[in-house]
Every structure is written in structure tokens, then in C-alpha cells.
CSV table of C-alpha atoms and ligand atoms in Angstrom, one decimal:
chain,number,residue,atom,x,y,z
A,1,UNK,CA,6.1,27.3,-13.2
A,2,UNK,CA,7.6,29.3,-10.2
A,3,UNK,CA,5.4,28.5,-7.7
A,4,UNK,CA,6.0,25.5,-5.5
A,5,UNK,CA,4.2,22.4,-6.1
A,6,UNK,CA,2.3,20.5,-3.3
A,7,UNK,CA,0.9,17.2,-4.3
A,8,UNK,CA,-1.2,15.1,-2.0
A,9,UNK,CA,-1.4,11.7,-2.7
A,10,UNK,CA,-4.3,9.8,-0.6
A,11,UNK,CA,-3.1,6.4,-1.6
A,12,UNK,CA,-6.0,3.7,-0.7
A,13,UNK,CA,-6.9,5.3,2.5
A,14,UNK,CA,-10.0,7.3,2.2
A,15,UNK,CA,-13.4,6.2,0.9
A,16,UNK,CA,-15.3,8.5,-1.6
A,17,UNK,CA,-16.9,10.3,1.1
A,18,UNK,CA,-14.1,10.5,3.3
A,19,UNK,CA,-12.2,12.3,0.4
A,20,UNK,CA,-14.9,14.6,-0.3
A,21,UNK,CA,-14.8,15.8,3.5
A,22,UNK,CA,-11.2,16.0,3.3
A,23,UNK,CA,-11.2,18.0,0.1
A,24,UNK,CA,-14.0,20.2,1.6
A,25,UNK,CA,-11.8,21.0,4.8
A,26,UNK,CA,-8.8,21.8,2.5
A,27,UNK,CA,-10.7,24.2,0.2
A,28,UNK,CA,-12.2,25.8,3.2
A,29,UNK,CA,-8.7,26.2,4.9
A,30,UNK,CA,-7.1,27.7,2.0
A,31,UNK,CA,-5.6,31.2,2.7
A,32,UNK,CA,-7.9,34.1,1.9
A,33,UNK,CA,-5.1,36.2,0.2
A,34,UNK,CA,-4.8,33.4,-2.7
A,35,UNK,CA,-2.2,30.8,-2.9
A,36,UNK,CA,1.0,30.9,-4.5
A,37,UNK,CA,1.6,27.3,-4.7
A,38,UNK,CA,0.3,24.8,-7.6
A,39,UNK,CA,-1.7,22.2,-5.1
A,40,UNK,CA,-2.9,19.1,-6.6
A,41,UNK,CA,-4.7,16.3,-4.7
A,42,UNK,CA,-4.8,13.0,-5.8
A,43,UNK,CA,-7.8,10.7,-4.6
A,44,UNK,CA,-8.1,6.9,-5.3
A,45,UNK,CA,-10.1,6.5,-8.4
A,46,UNK,CA,-14.0,6.1,-7.2
A,47,UNK,CA,-13.4,9.5,-5.2
A,48,UNK,CA,-12.0,11.5,-8.3
A,49,UNK,CA,-15.7,12.7,-9.5
A,50,UNK,CA,-16.6,13.8,-6.0
A,51,UNK,CA,-13.3,15.6,-5.3
A,52,UNK,CA,-13.5,17.1,-8.5
A,53,UNK,CA,-17.0,19.1,-7.8
A,54,UNK,CA,-15.3,20.3,-4.6
A,55,UNK,CA,-11.9,21.2,-6.1
A,56,UNK,CA,-13.5,22.7,-9.1
A,57,UNK,CA,-14.5,25.9,-7.2
A,58,UNK,CA,-11.0,26.5,-6.1
A,59,UNK,CA,-7.2,26.7,-7.5
A,60,UNK,CA,-6.6,23.2,-6.4
A,61,UNK,CA,-6.2,20.7,-9.5
A,62,UNK,CA,-7.1,17.3,-9.6
A,63,UNK,CA,-4.5,14.1,-10.0
A,64,UNK,CA,-4.7,10.4,-10.2
A,65,UNK,CA,-2.5,8.0,-8.6
A,66,UNK,CA,-1.9,5.8,-11.5
A,67,UNK,CA,-3.5,4.5,-14.8
A,68,UNK,CA,-2.7,1.6,-17.2
A,69,UNK,CA,-0.2,2.0,-20.0
A,70,UNK,CA,-2.4,1.0,-22.6
A,71,UNK,CA,-4.7,3.4,-24.3
A,72,UNK,CA,-7.9,1.5,-24.2
A,73,UNK,CA,-9.2,-2.2,-24.7
A,74,UNK,CA,-9.9,-5.4,-23.0
A,75,UNK,CA,-7.9,-4.6,-19.8
A,76,UNK,CA,-10.4,-5.7,-17.1
A,77,UNK,CA,-10.0,-3.7,-13.7
A,78,UNK,CA,-7.9,-0.9,-15.3
A,79,UNK,CA,-8.3,2.9,-16.0
A,80,UNK,CA,-6.9,4.6,-18.8
A,81,UNK,CA,-5.5,8.2,-19.0
A,82,UNK,CA,-8.3,9.3,-21.3
A,83,UNK,CA,-10.9,8.2,-18.6
A,84,UNK,CA,-8.8,10.3,-15.9
A,85,UNK,CA,-9.0,13.5,-18.2
A,86,UNK,CA,-12.6,13.2,-18.7
A,87,UNK,CA,-13.5,13.4,-14.9
A,88,UNK,CA,-10.8,16.4,-14.4
A,89,UNK,CA,-7.3,15.2,-14.0
A,90,UNK,CA,-4.7,17.2,-15.0
A,91,UNK,CA,-1.9,15.3,-13.3
A,92,UNK,CA,-1.4,11.7,-12.4
A,93,UNK,CA,1.7,10.1,-10.2
A,94,UNK,CA,3.4,7.7,-12.3
A,95,UNK,CA,5.8,4.9,-11.1
A,96,UNK,CA,5.0,5.3,-7.4
A,97,UNK,CA,7.6,3.0,-5.5
A,98,UNK,CA,4.4,1.0,-4.1
A,99,UNK,CA,3.4,0.0,-7.1
A,100,UNK,CA,7.1,-0.8,-8.5
A,101,UNK,CA,7.3,-3.0,-5.3
A,102,UNK,CA,3.9,-4.3,-5.0
A,103,UNK,CA,2.5,-4.6,-8.5
A,104,UNK,CA,5.9,-5.1,-10.3
A,105,UNK,CA,5.6,-2.3,-12.2
A,106,UNK,CA,8.5,-2.1,-14.9
A,107,UNK,CA,10.6,0.9,-16.4
A,108,UNK,CA,9.0,-0.1,-19.8
A,109,UNK,CA,5.6,0.2,-18.3
A,110,UNK,CA,6.1,3.4,-16.7
A,111,UNK,CA,7.9,4.9,-19.9
A,112,UNK,CA,4.6,3.9,-21.7
A,113,UNK,CA,2.7,5.7,-18.9
A,114,UNK,CA,4.4,9.0,-19.3
A,115,UNK,CA,4.0,9.0,-22.9
A,116,UNK,CA,0.2,8.2,-22.8
A,117,UNK,CA,-0.2,11.3,-19.9
A,118,UNK,CA,1.7,13.6,-22.2
A,119,UNK,CA,-1.0,12.6,-24.9
A,120,UNK,CA,-3.7,13.5,-23.0
A,121,UNK,CA,-2.4,16.3,-21.5
A,122,UNK,CA,-1.8,15.1,-18.3
A,123,UNK,CA,1.4,16.3,-16.1
A,124,UNK,CA,3.2,13.3,-15.5
A,125,UNK,CA,4.6,12.8,-12.1
A,126,UNK,CA,7.5,10.5,-12.5
A,127,UNK,CA,8.4,8.9,-9.0
A,128,UNK,CA,12.2,7.6,-8.6
A,129,UNK,CA,14.1,6.5,-5.7
A,130,UNK,CA,16.2,4.0,-4.2
A,131,UNK,CA,15.3,1.1,-1.7
A,132,UNK,CA,17.5,1.0,1.6
A,133,UNK,CA,19.2,-2.1,0.4
A,134,UNK,CA,20.0,-0.3,-2.8
A,135,UNK,CA,21.5,2.4,-0.9
A,136,UNK,CA,23.5,0.6,1.4
A,137,UNK,CA,24.8,-1.6,-1.3
A,138,UNK,CA,26.0,1.8,-3.1
A,139,UNK,CA,23.6,1.6,-5.9
A,140,UNK,CA,21.7,4.7,-5.1
A,141,UNK,CA,22.9,7.1,-8.1
A,142,UNK,CA,22.5,4.0,-10.4
A,143,UNK,CA,19.1,3.5,-9.5
A,144,UNK,CA,18.0,7.0,-9.8
A,145,UNK,CA,19.7,7.4,-13.1
A,146,UNK,CA,18.4,4.4,-14.6
A,147,UNK,CA,14.8,5.2,-13.3
A,148,UNK,CA,15.0,8.5,-14.7
A,149,UNK,CA,16.5,7.6,-18.2
A,150,UNK,CA,14.0,4.8,-18.8
A,151,UNK,CA,11.0,6.6,-17.9
A,152,UNK,CA,11.9,9.2,-20.3
A,153,UNK,CA,13.1,7.1,-23.2
A,154,UNK,CA,11.8,8.4,-26.6
A,155,UNK,CA,9.9,11.2,-24.5
A,156,UNK,CA,11.0,14.1,-26.7
A,157,UNK,CA,7.7,16.5,-27.2
A,158,UNK,CA,6.3,17.7,-23.7
A,159,UNK,CA,5.3,21.0,-22.4
A,160,UNK,CA,5.7,20.0,-18.8
A,161,UNK,CA,6.9,16.9,-16.4
A,162,UNK,CA,8.0,16.5,-12.8
A,163,UNK,CA,10.2,14.0,-11.2
A,164,UNK,CA,9.7,13.2,-7.6
A,165,UNK,CA,12.5,12.0,-5.8
A,166,UNK,CA,11.2,9.5,-3.1
A,167,UNK,CA,13.8,7.5,-1.0
A,168,UNK,CA,11.5,4.4,-0.7
A,169,UNK,CA,12.7,3.8,2.7
A,170,UNK,CA,11.3,6.8,4.4
A,171,UNK,CA,8.0,6.9,2.9
A,172,UNK,CA,5.5,6.8,5.6
A,173,UNK,CA,8.7,6.4,8.0
A,174,UNK,CA,7.8,9.6,10.0
A,175,UNK,CA,11.4,11.0,9.6
A,176,UNK,CA,12.5,12.6,6.4
A,177,UNK,CA,16.0,12.5,4.8
A,178,UNK,CA,18.5,15.4,5.3
A,179,UNK,CA,17.4,18.3,3.1
A,180,UNK,CA,20.9,18.7,1.7
A,181,UNK,CA,20.7,15.1,0.8
A,182,UNK,CA,17.8,15.7,-1.4
A,183,UNK,CA,19.4,18.4,-2.8
A,184,UNK,CA,22.3,16.2,-3.8
A,185,UNK,CA,20.0,13.8,-5.4
A,186,UNK,CA,18.1,16.6,-7.4
A,187,UNK,CA,21.5,17.6,-8.8
A,188,UNK,CA,21.9,14.1,-10.0
A,189,UNK,CA,18.7,13.9,-11.6
A,190,UNK,CA,19.5,17.4,-13.3
A,191,UNK,CA,22.8,16.1,-14.7
A,192,UNK,CA,21.0,13.0,-15.9
A,193,UNK,CA,18.2,15.1,-17.7
A,194,UNK,CA,21.0,17.3,-19.2
A,195,UNK,CA,22.4,14.2,-20.6
A,196,UNK,CA,18.9,13.8,-22.5
A,197,UNK,CA,17.4,17.2,-23.2
A,198,UNK,CA,18.7,20.6,-23.7
A,199,UNK,CA,19.4,23.2,-20.9
A,200,UNK,CA,16.5,25.2,-21.7
A,201,UNK,CA,14.2,22.2,-21.6
A,202,UNK,CA,15.6,21.0,-18.1
A,203,UNK,CA,15.3,24.6,-16.7
A,204,UNK,CA,12.0,25.7,-18.0
A,205,UNK,CA,9.9,22.3,-18.5
A,206,UNK,CA,10.8,20.2,-15.8
A,207,UNK,CA,10.5,20.5,-12.1
A,208,UNK,CA,12.1,18.0,-9.1
A,209,UNK,CA,10.2,17.5,-5.9
A,210,UNK,CA,11.0,15.8,-2.7
A,211,UNK,CA,8.7,13.0,-1.3
A,212,UNK,CA,8.9,10.9,1.9
A,213,UNK,CA,7.6,11.9,5.4
A,214,UNK,CA,7.1,15.6,4.4
A,215,UNK,CA,5.0,17.2,6.8
A,216,UNK,CA,4.1,20.9,8.0
A,217,UNK,CA,7.5,21.2,10.1
A,218,UNK,CA,10.0,20.0,7.8
A,219,UNK,CA,8.5,21.5,4.5
A,220,UNK,CA,10.3,24.6,4.1
A,221,UNK,CA,13.6,23.0,4.6
A,222,UNK,CA,13.3,21.0,1.4
A,223,UNK,CA,12.0,23.5,-0.9
A,224,UNK,CA,14.3,26.0,0.4
A,225,UNK,CA,16.9,23.7,-1.5
A,226,UNK,CA,17.9,25.4,-4.8
A,227,UNK,CA,16.8,22.8,-6.8
A,228,UNK,CA,14.0,21.2,-5.3
A,229,UNK,CA,10.4,22.8,-6.2
A,230,UNK,CA,8.0,21.1,-4.4
A,231,UNK,CA,6.6,18.4,-2.3
A,232,UNK,CA,4.6,15.1,-3.0
A,233,UNK,CA,3.1,14.4,0.3
A,234,UNK,CA,1.3,11.1,1.6
A,235,UNK,CA,0.4,10.6,5.1
A,236,UNK,CA,0.5,14.3,6.2
A,237,UNK,CA,-2.2,15.2,3.1
A,238,UNK,CA,-5.0,13.0,4.9
A,239,UNK,CA,-4.7,15.3,7.4
A,240,UNK,CA,-6.2,18.8,6.6
A,241,UNK,CA,-4.7,20.7,9.5
A,242,UNK,CA,-1.4,19.5,8.6
A,243,UNK,CA,-1.6,19.7,5.1
A,244,UNK,CA,-2.7,23.3,5.1
A,245,UNK,CA,0.2,23.9,7.3
A,246,UNK,CA,2.1,22.8,4.6
A,247,UNK,CA,0.6,25.0,1.9
A,248,UNK,CA,0.5,27.9,4.5
A,249,UNK,CA,4.3,27.7,5.1
A,250,UNK,CA,5.3,27.1,1.2
A,251,UNK,CA,2.7,30.4,0.5
A,252,UNK,CA,4.3,32.5,3.0
A,253,UNK,CA,7.5,31.6,1.7
A,254,UNK,CA,6.9,32.4,-1.9
A,255,UNK,CA,5.4,35.7,-1.0
B,1,PGA,P1,4.7,10.0,3.1
B,1,PGA,O1,4.5,9.2,1.5
B,1,PGA,O2,4.7,11.4,2.9
B,1,PGA,O3,3.4,9.1,3.6
B,1,PGA,O4,6.0,9.4,3.3
B,1,PGA,C1,4.9,9.9,0.4
B,1,PGA,C2,4.6,9.1,-0.9
B,1,PGA,O5,4.5,7.8,-0.8
B,1,PGA,O6,4.4,9.8,-1.9
């Protein structure tokens, strides 16, 4: 729980072959002295097995970008948490804004996914964050509190979960928000969590990440914030040299 978390979200960008190549470059470039960070790669579904064969030889964990909110059955085109577990996923992103927006994923589906992830011993990485209009309309805090609270409704037993604050309007923008603002949202998330769980559970079992245009130049500013325990990285995780730069910066920071 003490090392920073670095999650690479490859989205729908790399074919299985390309994913394997990028994973190999990342594994080969890991610092020789070992890594004092928890690193997770989240390829697309068809690439999971190929990437798993590469990461299994390293300290990198495998994550999924999503799964379906039912356990199994007649859901053509969907993938279950159990399937992900079998191919080696120990993490999964849940409720990414691109899914909330493009696939109309709802708070209640996200809540079901959190429960399923925990049932299959998959660490849920619950994404929350405001859209630009919500921010401009003064609804930012309300949106974040609602997304956190509804994702965790009825979630009482877990060994670990992660919340990633990703302001929707900076995803893929190339310019992140002010790190102090990320810290103040992390504070809001903590207060929201404290309404649901004990101090001990919040401190020991839940980690808060920042995501949105993180790169090797700005990553330290975020992780230096007291409540931000790592980063969720999109575009910069597709470029092994930049992703390794992020790992190197956080690893030397932690040592
Ligand atoms: P980005 O994406 O790093 O390209 O902004 C982050 C994310 O969508 O998780």
C-alpha cells in the first residue's frame, strides 16, 4: 500500500501484437534496481493473454479496462470478471468517463461492477470526475460525491479499492490540471469516503489516484500531493519511453 500506483490505460489503441511489443519494451526498460511502484497495464481484451505472457516475468500486474455488470449468461459481446481473472487480471478500471459518456454506463451498473470485481479478487479502479459543463456550472463537487457514493453503495467488505479522479475535460488534452486542485478533490473524496467507512478503512484500504494528461514531466507534482497515491495514464502509457520515464521518476522519488 505504500508504493505509488502507476496504471497504463491503453484504451482501444493497440492491436494484440502492438500491445505485446509495447509491454516487452516496458518490461525490458524497468529500472534494474527494482521498482518501488505498483505498475499495472490495461490492454484491450484481445491483447490480455499476450501481454500477460510478457508481464508474468516482471513485477507488472495486468488489468482490464472494463467488464460486464452481470456475472455470466446471455450477454452477447460482453466479458465477465471471472473471464478476466482467468487470463490473469488482478485489476480493472471501472466507470471510465469514456464509457459513461459513449456507452451511457450508469452509476448503478458501475456499482454492480465494483461488487463483481471484489467478488473475483480484482482491484477496482473506480473513475470519477466532472465534465467541463459541470465544472462551469458549479457542480463539480456534487458530481464527484455522487459518483463516489453510488459506486460504493452496499460495498462493505473489501481488502482494497482505488478511486481515480479524472477531470473529464483534461483527458487526452495534453495539459493536466493544477496539482493543488487535484489534491483538493482528493480531500473531497476522502471526506465523502469518511461518511461511508471508518477512518481506518479509508486510510488503509482505499487509495486515490489522479488521471488526465499525466506525463513524465508533470507526474511528480501530482504524486507529491499528500493524498494522491498514484496516477492513471492514458496517452503517455502508449509510448514506452514516456511511461518508463514516469516509472523512473516515481521510483526514484520513493527510494
Ligand atoms: P490521458 O488519459 O492520460 O490520455 O489524458 C487518461 C485516462 O483516460 O485514463
